[in-house]
């Protein structure tokens, strides 16, 4: 683990950037998946200095690229609003613009923005019609959905699933190198007589299973063996529809896979069994199941509900995006002050293809998590 280093950031300028060409004023329909994912995801990208692209040139290039990308992606320059007649959030595509801040600190967006930074055309025009994921008429909820919590009041543009609690949290970074992940895979293959599809034993699944068990047991303050823990993780649903969504679809196209177990089960089951639970969450995500999720949202509103939200930036490919001044040397999300979020992102040190795990918990729970993290990793 490594303690973070504070950065002294000085803001140099702030501007509102608008589309470089006139855009149509309209109200954009948002799918029920969009209704849930109504928060911004912030990222930081680090680059090596490039003598051929001084910082002034980089700023001007990015500024121009943002203004041009806001033409085909005009909704990004809009604002969320509530259609009170329907009780639904929508986007007012009013070209209000986005904030562009230039700042410096004491250390010296993605593929399509990079393309425009090169003055290249977009690889394909965006498909902005979110009605592709509209609910069926009438809605047909064909599965139970314990992974969602009903919303008792109408949503607002400020209602999100990530409202932080008023508590003091510690942030710690844990590392799982390739040897650690291989160890977890070997443990998962020790079935103890249980049936497990060999395809379930992936790096992602064994890491999720390990973290879920550690976090659920570390935060079970009452030592209630019957307490139910739910882990959620995002699944790309574009190819799970029949037919698949077009590759150019710009709406949110992820849904929450889940696994549930009591703390007793998590403490006493083999890693193989827990990996199987995690795997089942993804295999559950068929065309009909996702349509049922969308229809459930039409009837009940609400948000994904669980005590462990795993968000993975592990293999998103940010490092492969080419800018005029080079590829990022590292990309990562901005931390969020929420105890339920577990962030996975690639390691930066050396050639090891392991994963970094960022955990945020109160001090006492963090100490228990750390003990379990290494204890369960070492047990065979």
GROMACS .gro file of C-alpha atoms in nm:
model
  380
    1UNK     CA    1   0.000   0.000   0.000
    2UNK     CA    2   0.112   0.351  -0.069
    3UNK     CA    3  -0.007   0.675   0.084
    4UNK     CA    4  -0.133   0.934  -0.163
    5UNK     CA    5   0.061   1.255  -0.215
    6UNK     CA    6  -0.123   1.586  -0.193
    7UNK     CA    7  -0.111   1.803  -0.504
    8UNK     CA    8  -0.114   2.181  -0.490
    9UNK     CA    9  -0.344   2.284  -0.774
   10UNK     CA   10  -0.376   2.644  -0.897
   11UNK     CA   11  -0.662   2.736  -1.128
   12UNK     CA   12  -0.544   2.958  -1.413
   13UNK     CA   13  -0.863   3.013  -1.613
   14UNK     CA   14  -1.221   2.895  -1.648
   15UNK     CA   15  -1.439   2.914  -1.958
   16UNK     CA   16  -1.769   2.776  -2.084
   17UNK     CA   17  -1.728   2.596  -2.415
   18UNK     CA   18  -2.024   2.560  -2.650
   19UNK     CA   19  -2.072   2.369  -2.977
   20UNK     CA   20  -1.865   2.513  -3.259
   21UNK     CA   21  -2.172   2.508  -3.487
   22UNK     CA   22  -2.543   2.576  -3.419
   23UNK     CA   23  -2.729   2.271  -3.287
   24UNK     CA   24  -3.098   2.190  -3.268
   25UNK     CA   25  -3.278   2.283  -2.945
   26UNK     CA   26  -3.461   1.971  -2.830
   27UNK     CA   27  -3.541   1.754  -2.530
   28UNK     CA   28  -3.369   1.416  -2.529
   29UNK     CA   29  -3.551   1.109  -2.399
   30UNK     CA   30  -3.350   0.916  -2.139
   31UNK     CA   31  -3.387   0.541  -2.098
   32UNK     CA   32  -3.450   0.392  -1.756
   33UNK     CA   33  -3.084   0.293  -1.746
   34UNK     CA   34  -2.994   0.658  -1.811
   35UNK     CA   35  -3.233   0.762  -1.532
   36UNK     CA   36  -3.025   0.560  -1.287
   37UNK     CA   37  -2.680   0.655  -1.416
   38UNK     CA   38  -2.739   1.029  -1.389
   39UNK     CA   39  -2.403   1.121  -1.241
   40UNK     CA   40  -2.076   1.217  -1.405
   41UNK     CA   41  -1.775   0.987  -1.396
   42UNK     CA   42  -1.457   1.187  -1.353
   43UNK     CA   43  -1.122   1.065  -1.483
   44UNK     CA   44  -0.764   1.188  -1.472
   45UNK     CA   45  -0.519   1.120  -1.756
   46UNK     CA   46  -0.143   1.170  -1.719
   47UNK     CA   47   0.092   1.233  -2.012
   48UNK     CA   48   0.465   1.268  -2.052
   49UNK     CA   49   0.580   1.614  -2.156
   50UNK     CA   50   0.628   1.649  -2.532
   51UNK     CA   51   0.861   1.923  -2.656
   52UNK     CA   52   0.678   1.934  -2.990
   53UNK     CA   53   0.351   2.012  -2.814
   54UNK     CA   54   0.400   2.287  -2.552
   55UNK     CA   55   0.125   2.321  -2.294
   56UNK     CA   56  -0.023   2.628  -2.466
   57UNK     CA   57  -0.068   2.424  -2.785
   58UNK     CA   58  -0.221   2.133  -2.592
   59UNK     CA   59  -0.474   2.365  -2.427
   60UNK     CA   60  -0.574   2.521  -2.760
   61UNK     CA   61  -0.602   2.181  -2.928
   62UNK     CA   62  -0.817   2.034  -2.651
   63UNK     CA   63  -1.036   2.342  -2.640
   64UNK     CA   64  -1.102   2.325  -3.015
   65UNK     CA   65  -1.163   1.948  -2.999
   66UNK     CA   66  -1.419   1.987  -2.719
   67UNK     CA   67  -1.607   2.258  -2.909
   68UNK     CA   68  -1.622   2.041  -3.220
   69UNK     CA   69  -1.718   1.721  -3.039
   70UNK     CA   70  -2.014   1.906  -2.884
   71UNK     CA   71  -2.176   1.928  -3.228
   72UNK     CA   72  -2.245   1.555  -3.285
   73UNK     CA   73  -2.260   1.501  -2.907
   74UNK     CA   74  -2.479   1.806  -2.846
   75UNK     CA   75  -2.648   1.652  -2.541
   76UNK     CA   76  -2.319   1.683  -2.349
   77UNK     CA   77  -2.362   2.060  -2.365
   78UNK     CA   78  -2.718   2.037  -2.232
   79UNK     CA   79  -2.871   2.023  -1.886
   80UNK     CA   80  -3.077   1.767  -1.698
   81UNK     CA   81  -3.439   1.866  -1.633
   82UNK     CA   82  -3.742   1.696  -1.484
   83UNK     CA   83  -4.046   1.646  -1.706
   84UNK     CA   84  -4.301   1.673  -1.426
   85UNK     CA   85  -4.586   1.551  -1.645
   86UNK     CA   86  -4.408   1.217  -1.690
   87UNK     CA   87  -4.199   1.208  -1.375
   88UNK     CA   88  -3.887   1.148  -1.585
   89UNK     CA   89  -3.552   1.315  -1.622
   90UNK     CA   90  -3.456   1.428  -1.971
   91UNK     CA   91  -3.180   1.636  -2.126
   92UNK     CA   92  -3.251   1.988  -2.242
   93UNK     CA   93  -3.016   2.012  -2.542
   94UNK     CA   94  -2.981   2.387  -2.506
   95UNK     CA   95  -2.610   2.430  -2.592
   96UNK     CA   96  -2.550   2.573  -2.244
   97UNK     CA   97  -2.197   2.440  -2.270
   98UNK     CA   98  -1.937   2.262  -2.060
   99UNK     CA   99  -1.683   2.403  -1.818
  100UNK     CA  100  -1.322   2.407  -1.940
  101UNK     CA  101  -1.071   2.472  -1.664
  102UNK     CA  102  -0.698   2.527  -1.707
  103UNK     CA  103  -0.494   2.460  -1.394
  104UNK     CA  104  -0.142   2.372  -1.294
  105UNK     CA  105  -0.002   2.162  -1.011
  106UNK     CA  106   0.330   2.064  -0.861
  107UNK     CA  107   0.382   1.768  -1.096
  108UNK     CA  108   0.446   1.779  -1.441
  109UNK     CA  109  -1.187   1.235  -2.289
  110UNK     CA  110  -1.127   0.964  -2.495
  111UNK     CA  111  -1.083   0.806  -2.839
  112UNK     CA  112  -1.322   1.036  -3.027
  113UNK     CA  113  -1.196   1.348  -2.855
  114UNK     CA  114  -0.844   1.235  -2.947
  115UNK     CA  115  -0.951   1.190  -3.309
  116UNK     CA  116  -1.074   1.549  -3.321
  117UNK     CA  117  -0.752   1.667  -3.158
  118UNK     CA  118  -0.580   1.525  -3.469
  119UNK     CA  119  -0.838   1.704  -3.691
  120UNK     CA  120  -0.958   1.364  -3.806
  121UNK     CA  121  -1.325   1.291  -3.873
  122UNK     CA  122  -1.516   1.079  -3.626
  123UNK     CA  123  -1.492   0.706  -3.708
  124UNK     CA  124  -1.873   0.689  -3.723
  125UNK     CA  125  -2.156   0.934  -3.646
  126UNK     CA  126  -2.303   0.892  -3.298
  127UNK     CA  127  -2.648   0.739  -3.257
  128UNK     CA  128  -2.812   0.954  -2.990
  129UNK     CA  129  -3.160   0.800  -2.991
  130UNK     CA  130  -3.206   0.662  -2.638
  131UNK     CA  131  -3.550   0.523  -2.729
  132UNK     CA  132  -3.372   0.208  -2.840
  133UNK     CA  133  -3.378   0.120  -2.470
  134UNK     CA  134  -3.729   0.246  -2.396
  135UNK     CA  135  -3.954   0.028  -2.182
  136UNK     CA  136  -4.198  -0.207  -2.350
  137UNK     CA  137  -4.564  -0.105  -2.371
  138UNK     CA  138  -4.706  -0.221  -2.146
  139UNK     CA  139  -4.406  -0.291  -1.921
  140UNK     CA  140  -4.347  -0.662  -1.848
  141UNK     CA  141  -4.136  -0.740  -1.542
  142UNK     CA  142  -4.057  -1.107  -1.591
  143UNK     CA  143  -3.792  -1.149  -1.318
  144UNK     CA  144  -3.761  -1.049  -0.955
  145UNK     CA  145  -3.502  -0.776  -0.918
  146UNK     CA  146  -3.353  -0.775  -0.567
  147UNK     CA  147  -3.062  -0.572  -0.705
  148UNK     CA  148  -3.285  -0.262  -0.718
  149UNK     CA  149  -3.440  -0.041  -0.451
  150UNK     CA  150  -3.766   0.137  -0.525
  151UNK     CA  151  -3.759   0.515  -0.521
  152UNK     CA  152  -4.030   0.656  -0.296
  153UNK     CA  153  -4.024   1.009  -0.443
  154UNK     CA  154  -3.981   1.151  -0.792
  155UNK     CA  155  -3.619   1.188  -0.903
  156UNK     CA  156  -3.462   1.530  -0.948
  157UNK     CA  157  -3.157   1.635  -1.151
  158UNK     CA  158  -2.966   1.617  -0.821
  159UNK     CA  159  -3.084   1.269  -0.715
  160UNK     CA  160  -2.812   1.008  -0.767
  161UNK     CA  161  -2.726   0.661  -0.643
  162UNK     CA  162  -2.391   0.789  -0.511
  163UNK     CA  163  -2.495   1.031  -0.239
  164UNK     CA  164  -2.210   1.008   0.015
  165UNK     CA  165  -2.277   0.953   0.384
  166UNK     CA  166  -2.160   1.203   0.643
  167UNK     CA  167  -1.877   0.991   0.783
  168UNK     CA  168  -1.500   0.997   0.795
  169UNK     CA  169  -1.347   0.748   0.556
  170UNK     CA  170  -0.997   0.622   0.502
  171UNK     CA  171  -0.872   0.550   0.150
  172UNK     CA  172  -0.620   0.272   0.094
  173UNK     CA  173  -0.472   0.121  -0.217
  174UNK     CA  174  -0.421  -0.256  -0.226
  175UNK     CA  175  -0.227  -0.444  -0.493
  176UNK     CA  176  -0.298  -0.782  -0.647
  177UNK     CA  177  -0.011  -0.884  -0.872
  178UNK     CA  178  -0.023  -1.159  -1.131
  179UNK     CA  179   0.100  -1.415  -0.877
  180UNK     CA  180  -0.178  -1.319  -0.634
  181UNK     CA  181  -0.439  -1.352  -0.907
  182UNK     CA  182  -0.298  -1.688  -1.016
  183UNK     CA  183  -0.319  -1.805  -0.655
  184UNK     CA  184  -0.686  -1.703  -0.638
  185UNK     CA  185  -0.754  -1.889  -0.962
  186UNK     CA  186  -0.592  -2.205  -0.828
  187UNK     CA  187  -0.799  -2.181  -0.511
  188UNK     CA  188  -1.116  -2.139  -0.717
  189UNK     CA  189  -1.035  -2.456  -0.912
  190UNK     CA  190  -1.026  -2.656  -0.587
  191UNK     CA  191  -1.397  -2.729  -0.614
  192UNK     CA  192  -1.440  -2.948  -0.306
  193UNK     CA  193  -1.691  -3.153  -0.502
  194UNK     CA  194  -1.882  -2.847  -0.630
  195UNK     CA  195  -1.964  -2.803  -0.997
  196UNK     CA  196  -1.805  -2.492  -1.149
  197UNK     CA  197  -1.787  -2.403  -1.516
  198UNK     CA  198  -1.413  -2.363  -1.593
  199UNK     CA  199  -1.500  -2.047  -1.787
  200UNK     CA  200  -1.603  -1.887  -1.457
  201UNK     CA  201  -1.245  -1.888  -1.327
  202UNK     CA  202  -1.138  -1.557  -1.479
  203UNK     CA  203  -0.913  -1.293  -1.328
  204UNK     CA  204  -1.209  -1.058  -1.295
  205UNK     CA  205  -1.436  -1.311  -1.123
  206UNK     CA  206  -1.180  -1.432  -0.868
  207UNK     CA  207  -1.082  -1.075  -0.777
  208UNK     CA  208  -1.449  -0.974  -0.733
  209UNK     CA  209  -1.516  -1.282  -0.519
  210UNK     CA  210  -1.215  -1.214  -0.296
  211UNK     CA  211  -1.301  -0.846  -0.245
  212UNK     CA  212  -1.670  -0.916  -0.188
  213UNK     CA  213  -1.597  -1.166   0.088
  214UNK     CA  214  -1.342  -0.938   0.256
  215UNK     CA  215  -1.563  -0.630   0.248
  216UNK     CA  216  -1.886  -0.801   0.354
  217UNK     CA  217  -1.722  -0.968   0.654
  218UNK     CA  218  -1.522  -0.658   0.752
  219UNK     CA  219  -1.834  -0.439   0.765
  220UNK     CA  220  -2.056  -0.690   0.949
  221UNK     CA  221  -2.024  -0.500   1.274
  222UNK     CA  222  -2.301  -0.692   1.451
  223UNK     CA  223  -2.147  -1.029   1.354
  224UNK     CA  224  -2.488  -1.125   1.217
  225UNK     CA  225  -2.437  -1.451   1.028
  226UNK     CA  226  -2.776  -1.405   0.858
  227UNK     CA  227  -2.696  -1.060   0.723
  228UNK     CA  228  -2.732  -1.062   0.344
  229UNK     CA  229  -2.461  -0.897   0.137
  230UNK     CA  230  -2.510  -0.798  -0.227
  231UNK     CA  231  -2.226  -0.728  -0.466
  232UNK     CA  232  -2.298  -0.534  -0.785
  233UNK     CA  233  -2.079  -0.487  -1.089
  234UNK     CA  234  -2.139  -0.329  -1.428
  235UNK     CA  235  -2.190  -0.543  -1.738
  236UNK     CA  236  -2.169  -0.409  -2.094
  237UNK     CA  237  -2.508  -0.499  -2.241
  238UNK     CA  238  -2.457  -0.386  -2.602
  239UNK     CA  239  -2.410  -0.739  -2.736
  240UNK     CA  240  -2.652  -0.902  -2.494
  241UNK     CA  241  -2.954  -0.764  -2.677
  242UNK     CA  242  -3.109  -0.950  -2.969
  243UNK     CA  243  -3.025  -0.788  -3.205
  244UNK     CA  244  -2.722  -0.614  -3.047
  245UNK     CA  245  -2.717  -0.238  -3.000
  246UNK     CA  246  -2.541  -0.043  -3.277
  247UNK     CA  247  -2.177   0.023  -3.196
  248UNK     CA  248  -2.241   0.399  -3.231
  249UNK     CA  249  -2.513   0.409  -2.960
  250UNK     CA  250  -2.421   0.688  -2.715
  251UNK     CA  251  -2.660   0.614  -2.430
  252UNK     CA  252  -2.565   0.428  -2.116
  253UNK     CA  253  -2.539   0.062  -2.213
  254UNK     CA  254  -2.445  -0.104  -1.886
  255UNK     CA  255  -2.653  -0.279  -1.625
  256UNK     CA  256  -2.579  -0.410  -1.278
  257UNK     CA  257  -2.510  -0.779  -1.242
  258UNK     CA  258  -2.544  -0.901  -0.885
  259UNK     CA  259  -2.469  -1.184  -0.645
  260UNK     CA  260  -2.620  -1.227  -0.297
  261UNK     CA  261  -2.516  -1.438   0.001
  262UNK     CA  262  -2.536  -1.434   0.379
  263UNK     CA  263  -2.226  -1.351   0.579
  264UNK     CA  264  -2.229  -1.711   0.701
  265UNK     CA  265  -2.209  -1.836   0.342
  266UNK     CA  266  -1.931  -1.593   0.257
  267UNK     CA  267  -1.731  -1.692   0.565
  268UNK     CA  268  -1.771  -2.067   0.521
  269UNK     CA  269  -1.805  -2.131   0.147
  270UNK     CA  270  -1.513  -2.218  -0.077
  271UNK     CA  271  -1.378  -1.953  -0.309
  272UNK     CA  272  -1.502  -2.177  -0.590
  273UNK     CA  273  -1.861  -2.138  -0.475
  274UNK     CA  274  -1.831  -1.760  -0.435
  275UNK     CA  275  -1.676  -1.729  -0.782
  276UNK     CA  276  -1.972  -1.927  -0.916
  277UNK     CA  277  -2.212  -1.678  -0.756
  278UNK     CA  278  -2.027  -1.388  -0.919
  279UNK     CA  279  -2.028  -1.564  -1.256
  280UNK     CA  280  -2.402  -1.629  -1.232
  281UNK     CA  281  -2.461  -1.254  -1.210
  282UNK     CA  282  -2.320  -1.204  -1.560
  283UNK     CA  283  -2.479  -1.512  -1.719
  284UNK     CA  284  -2.815  -1.391  -1.590
  285UNK     CA  285  -2.792  -1.085  -1.818
  286UNK     CA  286  -2.988  -1.205  -2.122
  287UNK     CA  287  -3.194  -0.991  -2.360
  288UNK     CA  288  -3.513  -1.074  -2.169
  289UNK     CA  289  -3.357  -1.009  -1.828
  290UNK     CA  290  -3.229  -0.666  -1.932
  291UNK     CA  291  -3.566  -0.578  -2.087
  292UNK     CA  292  -3.723  -0.676  -1.754
  293UNK     CA  293  -3.478  -0.445  -1.574
  294UNK     CA  294  -3.580  -0.158  -1.803
  295UNK     CA  295  -3.950  -0.230  -1.750
  296UNK     CA  296  -3.900  -0.253  -1.372
  297UNK     CA  297  -3.747   0.095  -1.384
  298UNK     CA  298  -4.051   0.221  -1.575
  299UNK     CA  299  -4.285   0.099  -1.301
  300UNK     CA  300  -4.088   0.157  -0.983
  301UNK     CA  301  -3.801   0.398  -1.060
  302UNK     CA  302  -3.523   0.331  -0.809
  303UNK     CA  303  -3.154   0.254  -0.804
  304UNK     CA  304  -2.923  -0.049  -0.790
  305UNK     CA  305  -2.904  -0.160  -0.428
  306UNK     CA  306  -2.616  -0.337  -0.258
  307UNK     CA  307  -2.338  -0.296  -0.006
  308UNK     CA  308  -2.047  -0.365  -0.245
  309UNK     CA  309  -2.035  -0.175  -0.577
  310UNK     CA  310  -1.736  -0.284  -0.785
  311UNK     CA  311  -1.647  -0.049  -1.067
  312UNK     CA  312  -1.370  -0.178  -1.290
  313UNK     CA  313  -1.133   0.039  -1.494
  314UNK     CA  314  -0.895  -0.252  -1.517
  315UNK     CA  315  -0.910  -0.322  -1.891
  316UNK     CA  316  -1.089  -0.025  -2.045
  317UNK     CA  317  -0.799   0.055  -2.279
  318UNK     CA  318  -0.746   0.424  -2.197
  319UNK     CA  319  -0.371   0.372  -2.236
  320UNK     CA  320  -0.421   0.282  -2.603
  321UNK     CA  321  -0.584   0.613  -2.702
  322UNK     CA  322  -0.345   0.819  -2.914
  323UNK     CA  323  -0.333   1.199  -2.876
  324UNK     CA  324  -0.116   1.432  -3.087
  325UNK     CA  325   0.125   1.455  -2.791
  326UNK     CA  326   0.125   1.080  -2.720
  327UNK     CA  327  -0.069   0.815  -2.531
  328UNK     CA  328  -0.155   0.860  -2.162
  329UNK     CA  329   0.103   0.704  -1.933
  330UNK     CA  330  -0.178   0.644  -1.683
  331UNK     CA  331  -0.553   0.696  -1.652
  332UNK     CA  332  -0.767   0.651  -1.346
  333UNK     CA  333  -1.101   0.758  -1.196
  334UNK     CA  334  -1.140   1.029  -0.935
  335UNK     CA  335  -1.217   0.884  -0.593
  336UNK     CA  336  -1.569   0.919  -0.456
  337UNK     CA  337  -1.638   0.954  -0.082
  338UNK     CA  338  -1.866   0.651  -0.059
  339UNK     CA  339  -1.795   0.342   0.152
  340UNK     CA  340  -1.977   0.105  -0.085
  341UNK     CA  341  -1.760   0.175  -0.390
  342UNK     CA  342  -1.464  -0.051  -0.476
  343UNK     CA  343  -1.248   0.075  -0.764
  344UNK     CA  344  -1.031  -0.151  -0.979
  345UNK     CA  345  -0.772  -0.001  -1.211
  346UNK     CA  346  -0.449  -0.118  -1.376
  347UNK     CA  347  -0.112  -0.099  -1.209
  348UNK     CA  348   0.135   0.159  -1.330
  349UNK     CA  349   0.455   0.014  -1.184
  350UNK     CA  350   0.668  -0.205  -1.411
  351UNK     CA  351   0.539  -0.467  -1.649
  352UNK     CA  352   0.320  -0.658  -1.402
  353UNK     CA  353  -0.037  -0.691  -1.530
  354UNK     CA  354  -0.196  -0.701  -1.187
  355UNK     CA  355  -0.463  -0.470  -1.054
  356UNK     CA  356  -0.489  -0.186  -0.804
  357UNK     CA  357  -0.784  -0.189  -0.564
  358UNK     CA  358  -0.898   0.134  -0.400
  359UNK     CA  359  -1.104   0.085  -0.084
  360UNK     CA  360  -1.279   0.353   0.124
  361UNK     CA  361  -1.400   0.255   0.472
  362UNK     CA  362  -1.415   0.390   0.827
  363UNK     CA  363  -1.091   0.328   1.018
  364UNK     CA  364  -1.207   0.023   1.216
  365UNK     CA  365  -1.361  -0.148   0.914
  366UNK     CA  366  -1.050  -0.072   0.709
  367UNK     CA  367  -0.830  -0.249   0.962
  368UNK     CA  368  -1.055  -0.558   0.949
  369UNK     CA  369  -1.064  -0.548   0.570
  370UNK     CA  370  -0.685  -0.534   0.551
  371UNK     CA  371  -0.644  -0.834   0.780
  372UNK     CA  372  -0.895  -1.038   0.581
  373UNK     CA  373  -0.749  -0.929   0.247
  374UNK     CA  374  -0.411  -1.084   0.323
  375UNK     CA  375  -0.532  -1.370   0.544
  376UNK     CA  376  -0.774  -1.508   0.284
  377UNK     CA  377  -0.520  -1.454   0.008
  378UNK     CA  378  -0.261  -1.665   0.190
  379UNK     CA  379  -0.496  -1.948   0.285
  380UNK     CA  380  -0.501  -2.250   0.054
   0.00000   0.00000   0.00000
